[in-house]
Short mmCIF file of C-alpha atoms in Angstrom, two decimals:
data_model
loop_
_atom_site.label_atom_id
_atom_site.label_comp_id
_atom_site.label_asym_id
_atom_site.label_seq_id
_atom_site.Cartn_x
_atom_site.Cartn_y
_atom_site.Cartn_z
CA UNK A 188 -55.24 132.94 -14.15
CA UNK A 189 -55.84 136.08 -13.80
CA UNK A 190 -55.19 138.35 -17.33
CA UNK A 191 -54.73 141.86 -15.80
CA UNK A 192 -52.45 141.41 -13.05
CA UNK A 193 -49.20 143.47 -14.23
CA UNK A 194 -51.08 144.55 -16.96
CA UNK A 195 -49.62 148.13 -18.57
CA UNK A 196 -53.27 150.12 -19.19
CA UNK A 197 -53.94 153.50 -20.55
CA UNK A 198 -57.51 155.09 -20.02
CA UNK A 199 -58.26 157.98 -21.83
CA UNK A 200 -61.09 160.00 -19.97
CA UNK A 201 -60.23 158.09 -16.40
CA UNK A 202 -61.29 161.40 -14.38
CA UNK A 203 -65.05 160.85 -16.09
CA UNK A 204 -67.61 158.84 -13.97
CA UNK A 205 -67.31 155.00 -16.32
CA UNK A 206 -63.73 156.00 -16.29
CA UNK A 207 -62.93 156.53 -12.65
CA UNK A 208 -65.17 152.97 -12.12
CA UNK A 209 -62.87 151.16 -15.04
CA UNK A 210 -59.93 152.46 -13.01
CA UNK A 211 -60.66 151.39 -9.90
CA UNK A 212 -61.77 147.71 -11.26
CA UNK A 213 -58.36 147.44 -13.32
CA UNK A 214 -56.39 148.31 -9.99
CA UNK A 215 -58.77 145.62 -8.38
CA UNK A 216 -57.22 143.16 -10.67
CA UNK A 217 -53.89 144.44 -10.33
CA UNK A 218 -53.39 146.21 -13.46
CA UNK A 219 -51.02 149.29 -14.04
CA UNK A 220 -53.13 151.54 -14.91
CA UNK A 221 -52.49 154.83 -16.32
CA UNK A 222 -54.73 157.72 -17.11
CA UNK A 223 -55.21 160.70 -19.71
CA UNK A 224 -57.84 163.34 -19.41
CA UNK A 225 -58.64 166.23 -18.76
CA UNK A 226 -59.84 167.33 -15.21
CA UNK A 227 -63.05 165.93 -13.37
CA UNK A 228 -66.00 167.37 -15.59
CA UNK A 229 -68.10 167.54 -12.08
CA UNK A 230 -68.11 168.71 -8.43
CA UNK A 231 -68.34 166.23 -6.78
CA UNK A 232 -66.95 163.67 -9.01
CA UNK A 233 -66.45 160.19 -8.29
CA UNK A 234 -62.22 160.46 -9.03
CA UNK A 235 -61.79 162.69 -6.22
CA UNK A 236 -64.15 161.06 -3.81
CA UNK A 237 -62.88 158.11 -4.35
CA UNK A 238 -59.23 159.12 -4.48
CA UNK A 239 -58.86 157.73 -7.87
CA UNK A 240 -55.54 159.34 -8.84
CA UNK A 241 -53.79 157.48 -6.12
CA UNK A 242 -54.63 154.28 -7.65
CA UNK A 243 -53.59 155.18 -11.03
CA UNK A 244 -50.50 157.39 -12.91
CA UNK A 245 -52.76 160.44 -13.47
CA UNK A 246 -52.01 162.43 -16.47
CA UNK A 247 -53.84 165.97 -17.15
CA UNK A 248 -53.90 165.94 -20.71
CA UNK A 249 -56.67 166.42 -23.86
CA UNK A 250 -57.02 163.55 -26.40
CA UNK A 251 -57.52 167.05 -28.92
CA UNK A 252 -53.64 167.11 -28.46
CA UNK A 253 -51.76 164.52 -30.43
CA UNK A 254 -48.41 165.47 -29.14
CA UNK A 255 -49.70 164.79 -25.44
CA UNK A 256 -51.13 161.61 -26.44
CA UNK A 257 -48.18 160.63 -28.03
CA UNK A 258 -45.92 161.44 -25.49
CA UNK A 259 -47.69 159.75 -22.70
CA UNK A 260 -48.18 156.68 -24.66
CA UNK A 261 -44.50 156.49 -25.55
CA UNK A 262 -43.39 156.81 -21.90
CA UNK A 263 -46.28 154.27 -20.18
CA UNK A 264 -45.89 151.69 -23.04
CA UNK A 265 -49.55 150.30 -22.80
CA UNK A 266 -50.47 147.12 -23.80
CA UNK A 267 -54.04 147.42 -23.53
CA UNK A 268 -56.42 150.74 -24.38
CA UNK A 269 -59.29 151.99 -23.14
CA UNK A 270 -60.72 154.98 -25.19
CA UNK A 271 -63.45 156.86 -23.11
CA UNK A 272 -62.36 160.06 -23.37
CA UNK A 273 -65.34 162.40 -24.81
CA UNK A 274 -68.32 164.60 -24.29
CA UNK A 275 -70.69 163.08 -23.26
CA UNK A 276 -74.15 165.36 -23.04
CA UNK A 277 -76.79 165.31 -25.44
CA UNK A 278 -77.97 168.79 -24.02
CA UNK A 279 -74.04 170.29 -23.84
CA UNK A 280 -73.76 169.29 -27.77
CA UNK A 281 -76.53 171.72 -28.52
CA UNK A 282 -74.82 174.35 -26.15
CA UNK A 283 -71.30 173.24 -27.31
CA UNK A 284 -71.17 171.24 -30.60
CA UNK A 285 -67.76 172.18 -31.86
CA UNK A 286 -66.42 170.97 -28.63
CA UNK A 287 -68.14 167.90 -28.87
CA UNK A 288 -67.20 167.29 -32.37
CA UNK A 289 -63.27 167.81 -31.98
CA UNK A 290 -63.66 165.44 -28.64
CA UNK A 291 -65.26 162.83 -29.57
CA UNK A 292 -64.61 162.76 -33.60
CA UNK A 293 -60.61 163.96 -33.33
CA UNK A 294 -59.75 162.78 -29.90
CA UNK A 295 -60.49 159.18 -31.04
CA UNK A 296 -58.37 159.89 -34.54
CA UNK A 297 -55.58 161.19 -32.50
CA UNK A 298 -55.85 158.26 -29.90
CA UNK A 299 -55.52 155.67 -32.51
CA UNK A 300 -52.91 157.71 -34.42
CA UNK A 301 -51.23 158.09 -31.70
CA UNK A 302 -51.41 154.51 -30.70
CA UNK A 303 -50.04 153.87 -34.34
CA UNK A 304 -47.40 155.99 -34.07
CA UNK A 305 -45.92 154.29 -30.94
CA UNK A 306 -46.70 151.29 -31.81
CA UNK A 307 -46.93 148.21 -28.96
CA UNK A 308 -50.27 148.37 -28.35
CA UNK A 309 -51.99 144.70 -28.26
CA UNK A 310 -55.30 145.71 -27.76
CA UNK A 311 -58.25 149.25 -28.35
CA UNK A 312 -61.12 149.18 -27.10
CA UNK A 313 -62.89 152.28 -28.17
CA UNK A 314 -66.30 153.33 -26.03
CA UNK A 315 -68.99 155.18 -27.68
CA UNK A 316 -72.47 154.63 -26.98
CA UNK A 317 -75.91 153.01 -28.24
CA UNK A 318 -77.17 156.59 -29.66
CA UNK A 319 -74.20 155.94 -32.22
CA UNK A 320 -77.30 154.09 -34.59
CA UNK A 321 -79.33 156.07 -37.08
CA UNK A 322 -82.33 156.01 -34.51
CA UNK A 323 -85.74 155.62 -36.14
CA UNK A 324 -87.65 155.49 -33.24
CA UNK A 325 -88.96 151.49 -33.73
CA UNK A 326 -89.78 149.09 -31.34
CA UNK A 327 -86.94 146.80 -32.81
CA UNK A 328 -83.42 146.76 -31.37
CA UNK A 329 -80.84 147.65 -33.27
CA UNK A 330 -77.72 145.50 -34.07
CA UNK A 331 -73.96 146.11 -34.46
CA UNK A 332 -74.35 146.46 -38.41
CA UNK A 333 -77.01 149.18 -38.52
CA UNK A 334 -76.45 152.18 -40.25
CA UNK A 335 -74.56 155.19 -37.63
CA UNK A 336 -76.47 158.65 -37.61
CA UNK A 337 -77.71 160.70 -34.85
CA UNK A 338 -79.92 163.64 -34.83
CA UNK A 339 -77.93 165.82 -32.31
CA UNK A 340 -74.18 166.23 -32.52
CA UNK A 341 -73.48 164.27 -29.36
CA UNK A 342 -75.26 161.12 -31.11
CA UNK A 343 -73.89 162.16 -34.78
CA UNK A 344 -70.80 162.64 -33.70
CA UNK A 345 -70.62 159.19 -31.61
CA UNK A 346 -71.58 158.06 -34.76
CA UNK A 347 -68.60 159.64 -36.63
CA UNK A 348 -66.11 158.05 -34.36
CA UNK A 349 -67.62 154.50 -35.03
CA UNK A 350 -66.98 154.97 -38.68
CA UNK A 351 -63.26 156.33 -37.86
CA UNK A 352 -62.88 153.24 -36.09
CA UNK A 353 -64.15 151.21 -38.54
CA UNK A 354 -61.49 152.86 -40.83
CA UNK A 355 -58.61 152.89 -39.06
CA UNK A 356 -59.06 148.72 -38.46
CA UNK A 357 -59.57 148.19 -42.23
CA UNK A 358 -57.00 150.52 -43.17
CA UNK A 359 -54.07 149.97 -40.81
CA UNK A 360 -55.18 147.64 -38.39
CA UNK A 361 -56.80 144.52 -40.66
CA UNK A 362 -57.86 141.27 -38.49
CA UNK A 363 -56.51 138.99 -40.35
CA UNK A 364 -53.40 141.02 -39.02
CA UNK A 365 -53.98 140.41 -35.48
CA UNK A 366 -51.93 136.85 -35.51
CA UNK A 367 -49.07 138.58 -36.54
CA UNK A 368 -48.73 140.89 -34.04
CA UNK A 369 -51.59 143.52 -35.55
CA UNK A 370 -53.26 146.06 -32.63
CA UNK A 371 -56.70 144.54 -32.64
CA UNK A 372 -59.23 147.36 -32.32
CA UNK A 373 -62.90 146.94 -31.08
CA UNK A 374 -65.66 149.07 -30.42
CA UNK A 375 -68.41 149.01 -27.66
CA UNK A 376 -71.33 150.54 -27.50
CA UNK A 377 -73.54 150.51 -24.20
CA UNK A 378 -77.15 151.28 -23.30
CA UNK A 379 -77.85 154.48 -20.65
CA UNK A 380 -75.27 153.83 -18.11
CA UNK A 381 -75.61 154.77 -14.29
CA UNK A 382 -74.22 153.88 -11.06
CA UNK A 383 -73.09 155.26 -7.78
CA UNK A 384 -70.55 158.08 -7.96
CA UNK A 385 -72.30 159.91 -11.23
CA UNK A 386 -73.02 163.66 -10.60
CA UNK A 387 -73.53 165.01 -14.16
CA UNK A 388 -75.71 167.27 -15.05
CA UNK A 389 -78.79 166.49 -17.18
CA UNK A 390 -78.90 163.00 -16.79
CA UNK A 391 -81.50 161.29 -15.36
CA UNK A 392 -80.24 159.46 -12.37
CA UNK A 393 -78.14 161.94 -11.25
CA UNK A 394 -80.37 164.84 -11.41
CA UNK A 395 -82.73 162.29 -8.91
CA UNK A 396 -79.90 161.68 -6.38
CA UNK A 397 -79.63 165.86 -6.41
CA UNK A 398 -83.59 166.41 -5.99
CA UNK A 399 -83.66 163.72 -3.01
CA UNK A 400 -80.88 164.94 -1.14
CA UNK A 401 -82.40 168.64 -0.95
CA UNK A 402 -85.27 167.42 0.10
CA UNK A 403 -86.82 169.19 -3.36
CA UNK A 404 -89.42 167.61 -6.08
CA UNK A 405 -87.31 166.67 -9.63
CA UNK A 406 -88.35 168.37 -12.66
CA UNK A 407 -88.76 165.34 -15.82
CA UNK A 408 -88.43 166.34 -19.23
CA UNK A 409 -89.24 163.23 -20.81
CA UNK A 410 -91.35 160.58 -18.70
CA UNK A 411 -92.32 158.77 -21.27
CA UNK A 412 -89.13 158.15 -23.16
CA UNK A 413 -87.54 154.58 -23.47
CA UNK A 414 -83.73 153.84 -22.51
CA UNK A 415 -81.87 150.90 -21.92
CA UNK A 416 -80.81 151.58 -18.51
CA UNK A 417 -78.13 149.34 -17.18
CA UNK A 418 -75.64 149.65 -14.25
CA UNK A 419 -72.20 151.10 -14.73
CA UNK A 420 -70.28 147.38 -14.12
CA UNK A 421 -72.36 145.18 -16.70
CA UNK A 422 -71.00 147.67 -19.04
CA UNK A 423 -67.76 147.51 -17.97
CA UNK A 424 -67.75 143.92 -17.59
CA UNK A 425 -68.23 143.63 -21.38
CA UNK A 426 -65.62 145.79 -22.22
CA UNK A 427 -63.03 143.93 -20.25
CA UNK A 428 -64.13 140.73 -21.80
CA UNK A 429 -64.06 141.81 -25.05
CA UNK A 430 -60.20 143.33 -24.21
CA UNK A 431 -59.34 139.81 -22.86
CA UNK A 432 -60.57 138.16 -26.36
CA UNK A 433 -58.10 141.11 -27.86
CA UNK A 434 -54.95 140.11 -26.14
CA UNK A 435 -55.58 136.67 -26.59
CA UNK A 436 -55.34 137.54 -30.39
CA UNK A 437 -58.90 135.74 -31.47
CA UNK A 438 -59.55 138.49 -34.89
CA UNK A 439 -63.43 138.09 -34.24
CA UNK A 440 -63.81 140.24 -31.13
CA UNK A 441 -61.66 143.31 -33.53
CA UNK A 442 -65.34 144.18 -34.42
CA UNK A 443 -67.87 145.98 -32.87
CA UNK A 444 -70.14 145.20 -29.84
CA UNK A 445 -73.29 145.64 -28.12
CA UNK A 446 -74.05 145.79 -24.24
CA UNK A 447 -77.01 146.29 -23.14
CA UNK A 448 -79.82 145.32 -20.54
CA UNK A 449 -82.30 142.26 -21.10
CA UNK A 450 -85.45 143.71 -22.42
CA UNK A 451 -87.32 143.95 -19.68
CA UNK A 452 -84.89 146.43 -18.28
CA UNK A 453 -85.50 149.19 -21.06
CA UNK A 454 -87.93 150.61 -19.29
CA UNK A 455 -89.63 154.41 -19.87
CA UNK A 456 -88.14 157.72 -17.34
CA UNK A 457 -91.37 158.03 -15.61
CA UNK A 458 -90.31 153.99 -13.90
CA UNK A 459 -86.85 155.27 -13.02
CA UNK A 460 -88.38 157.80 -11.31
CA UNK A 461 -91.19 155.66 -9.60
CA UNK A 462 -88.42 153.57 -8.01
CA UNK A 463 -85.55 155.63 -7.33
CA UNK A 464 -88.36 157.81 -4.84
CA UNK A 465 -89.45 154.17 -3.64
CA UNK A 466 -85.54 153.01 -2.87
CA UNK A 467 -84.88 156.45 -1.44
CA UNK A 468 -87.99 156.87 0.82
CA UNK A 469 -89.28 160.07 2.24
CA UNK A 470 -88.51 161.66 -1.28
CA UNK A 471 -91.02 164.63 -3.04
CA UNK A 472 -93.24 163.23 -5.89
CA UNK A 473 -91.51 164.75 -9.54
CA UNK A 474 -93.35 167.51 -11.82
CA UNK A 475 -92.75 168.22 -15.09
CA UNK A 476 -89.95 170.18 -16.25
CA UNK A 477 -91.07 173.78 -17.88
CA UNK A 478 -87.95 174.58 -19.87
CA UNK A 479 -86.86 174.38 -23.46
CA UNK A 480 -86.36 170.46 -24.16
CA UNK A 481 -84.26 170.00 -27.29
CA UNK A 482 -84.73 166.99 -29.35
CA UNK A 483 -83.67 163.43 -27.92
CA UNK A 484 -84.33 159.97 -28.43
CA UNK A 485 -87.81 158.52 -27.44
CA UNK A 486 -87.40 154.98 -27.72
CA UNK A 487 -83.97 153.32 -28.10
CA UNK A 488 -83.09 149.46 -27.86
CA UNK A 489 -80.22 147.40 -28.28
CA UNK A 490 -79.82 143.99 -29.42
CA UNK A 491 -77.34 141.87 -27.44
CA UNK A 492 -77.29 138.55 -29.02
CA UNK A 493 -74.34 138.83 -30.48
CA UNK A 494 -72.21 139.28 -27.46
CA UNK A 495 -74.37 136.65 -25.80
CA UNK A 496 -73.53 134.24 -28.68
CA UNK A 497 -69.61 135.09 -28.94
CA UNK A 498 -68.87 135.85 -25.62
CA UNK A 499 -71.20 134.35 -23.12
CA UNK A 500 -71.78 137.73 -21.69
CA UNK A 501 -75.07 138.67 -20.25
CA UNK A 502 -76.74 141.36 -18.03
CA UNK A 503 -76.22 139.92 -14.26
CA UNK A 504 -77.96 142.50 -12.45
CA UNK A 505 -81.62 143.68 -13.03
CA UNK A 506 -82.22 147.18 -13.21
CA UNK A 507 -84.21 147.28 -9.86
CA UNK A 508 -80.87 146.02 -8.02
CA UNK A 509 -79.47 148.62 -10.29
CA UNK A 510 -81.50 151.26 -8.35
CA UNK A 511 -80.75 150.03 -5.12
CA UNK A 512 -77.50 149.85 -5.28
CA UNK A 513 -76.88 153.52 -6.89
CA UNK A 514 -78.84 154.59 -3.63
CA UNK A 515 -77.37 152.54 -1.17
CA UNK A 516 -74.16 153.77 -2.50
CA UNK A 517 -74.85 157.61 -2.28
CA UNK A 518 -76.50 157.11 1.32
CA UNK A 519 -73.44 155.12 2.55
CA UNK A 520 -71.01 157.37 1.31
CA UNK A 521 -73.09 160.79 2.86
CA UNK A 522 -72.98 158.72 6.00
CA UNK A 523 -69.14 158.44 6.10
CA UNK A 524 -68.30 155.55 3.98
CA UNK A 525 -65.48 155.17 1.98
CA UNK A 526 -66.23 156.10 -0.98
CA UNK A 527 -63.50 153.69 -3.02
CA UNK A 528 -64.67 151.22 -0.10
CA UNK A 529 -67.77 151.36 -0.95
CA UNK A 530 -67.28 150.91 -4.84
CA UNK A 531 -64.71 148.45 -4.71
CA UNK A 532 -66.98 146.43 -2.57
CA UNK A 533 -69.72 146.78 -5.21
CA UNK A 534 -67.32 145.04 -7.93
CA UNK A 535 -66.60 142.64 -5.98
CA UNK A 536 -70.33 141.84 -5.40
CA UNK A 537 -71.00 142.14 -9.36
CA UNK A 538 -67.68 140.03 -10.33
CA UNK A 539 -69.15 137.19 -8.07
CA UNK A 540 -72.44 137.95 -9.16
CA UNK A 541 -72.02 137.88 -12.41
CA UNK A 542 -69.75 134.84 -12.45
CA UNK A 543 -68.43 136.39 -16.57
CA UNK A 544 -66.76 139.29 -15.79
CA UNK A 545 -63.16 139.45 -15.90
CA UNK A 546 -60.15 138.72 -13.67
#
């Protein structure tokens, strides 16, 4: 049976490039999906390409607003919510950390408020990231109970909204709750995420895909720095899980979670680079970049065992598919493909792939 068909759905951030993929998956499975955010952060972005706001109720709105949040989650009614909505740059948080701060600190305290306010919601699923952990650069992966931190405000303040999360369950959302009726509220936190579709700036795999299509040599601040890389729908296929777990009312998945690749996939820059130029072909060897490089994370791992354990979830596709696919999805769609064609195909491929993810 299928859990999402008919399902009422609000994404916060759904113009953003994880969000416009969660959209289009949750339409796949014949949910109702509706979206709050503020416009695409890029041009191109992978909303309008793929015509994402035809496939869901598209709300313009800021999750700094509680009145807009409220509103729209009165009127759509959700049952289920995905919290994505932030900012999501290490380099912009240096540039803009205010910004960041009231995103991704008070936009999650007003999407919960607001979520409390209304009232019907089943299930939260808030998204931060893996930089949330007080990162002391050690070869160990780190686990859901580490201590939060960050050194930059993007990371700290990914960290803040874990422990606002952690809050607001254990003071107004408790598990043992969640029988009863309670919103069950989780928390995910994924490795480096990429995919097809992803034009930001300052990130890795995107700033490749520009280089390659001008023809022109990429400039690499950090070659030798260690990420978990993983591909935009092993992500996403844990956070639907985990949702499913939610609605079905089962307390321990109101906790938070780890996704990230198998070890062998947290691999330095300097191999991204190496294969992305071999999947491309005919692309210019990289230099190094000659600018101002603020701090950032030089070796970062996450420890998955507990989502393996609890929820038989696991990565499905190896990072060097990972590759492939981002480029066979940016050729395809320069060529004239579809561009929600050509992703929808691709979660097909990973659902039966994968043979865990949901729907």
């Amino acid at each position: 049976m299928n859990p999402w068909a008919g399902r009422r759905v609000l994404i916060t951030g759904h113009t953003g490039f994880k969000g416009s993929w969660l959209s289009l998956w949750l339409h796949q499975l014949g949910a109702e999906v509706t979206g709050f955010a503020l416009p695409p952060p890029t041009e191109p972005s992978l909303f309008e390409t793929a015509r994402v706001g035809d496939v869901v109720d598209h709300v313009i709105g800021d999750v700094r607003d509680l009145t807009a949040l409220n509103d729209t989650i009165a009127r759509c009614r959700p049952e289920v919510i995905f919290h994505l909505a932030a900012q999501p740059l290490v380099r912009l948080s240096y540039d803009e950390p205010v910004e960041t701060y009231a995103t991704n600190v008070m936009g999650t305290v007003h999407t919960l408020e607001a979520a409390r306010r209304v009232g019907g919601v089943a299930a939260f699923v808030c998204i931060t990231t893996d930089k949330c952990y007080e990162n002391r650069e050690w070869v160990w992966p780190y686990r859901e109970n580490e201590p939060m931190g960050g050194y930059d405000p993007y990371s700290s303040s990914k960290g803040c909204a874990e422990l606002v999360v952690s809050a607001y369950r254990r003071s107004f959302f408790p598990t043992e709750a969640i029988a009863e009726g309670g919103m069950a509220v989780a928390s995910v936190r994924a490795g480096n995420v990429i995919g097809g579709g992803d034009w930001a700036l300052d990130r890795l795999v995107p700033d490749l895909v520009r280089a390659f299509e001008k023809g022109e040599a990429p400039a690499i601040r950090a070659p030798n720095a260690v990420r978990p890389w993983q591909h935009v729908l092993e992500a996403l296929g844990g956070y639907l899980l985990i949702a499913e777990r939610l609605l079905k009312r089962e307390a321990l998945f109101a906790d938070a979670w780890n996704f990230g690749p198998s070890e062998d996939d947290a691999k330095p820059v300097s191999w991204i680079v190496d294969q992305m130029r071999a999947a491309w072909g005919e692309a210019p060897a990289s230099v190094p970049f000659n600018g101002v490089v603020p701090h950032e994370a030089g070796l970062l791992r996450l420890d998955c065992s507990k989502a393996r354990a609890h929820l038989g979830w696991r990565p499905a596709l190896p990072l060097g598919d990972a590759l492939e696919w981002i480029v066979a999805w940016h050729k395809q769609v320069a060529a004239g493909t579809d561009a929600r064609a050509m992703s929808l195909e691709q979660i097909a491929k990973y659902r039966e792939k994968s043979g865990v993810t949901a729907g």
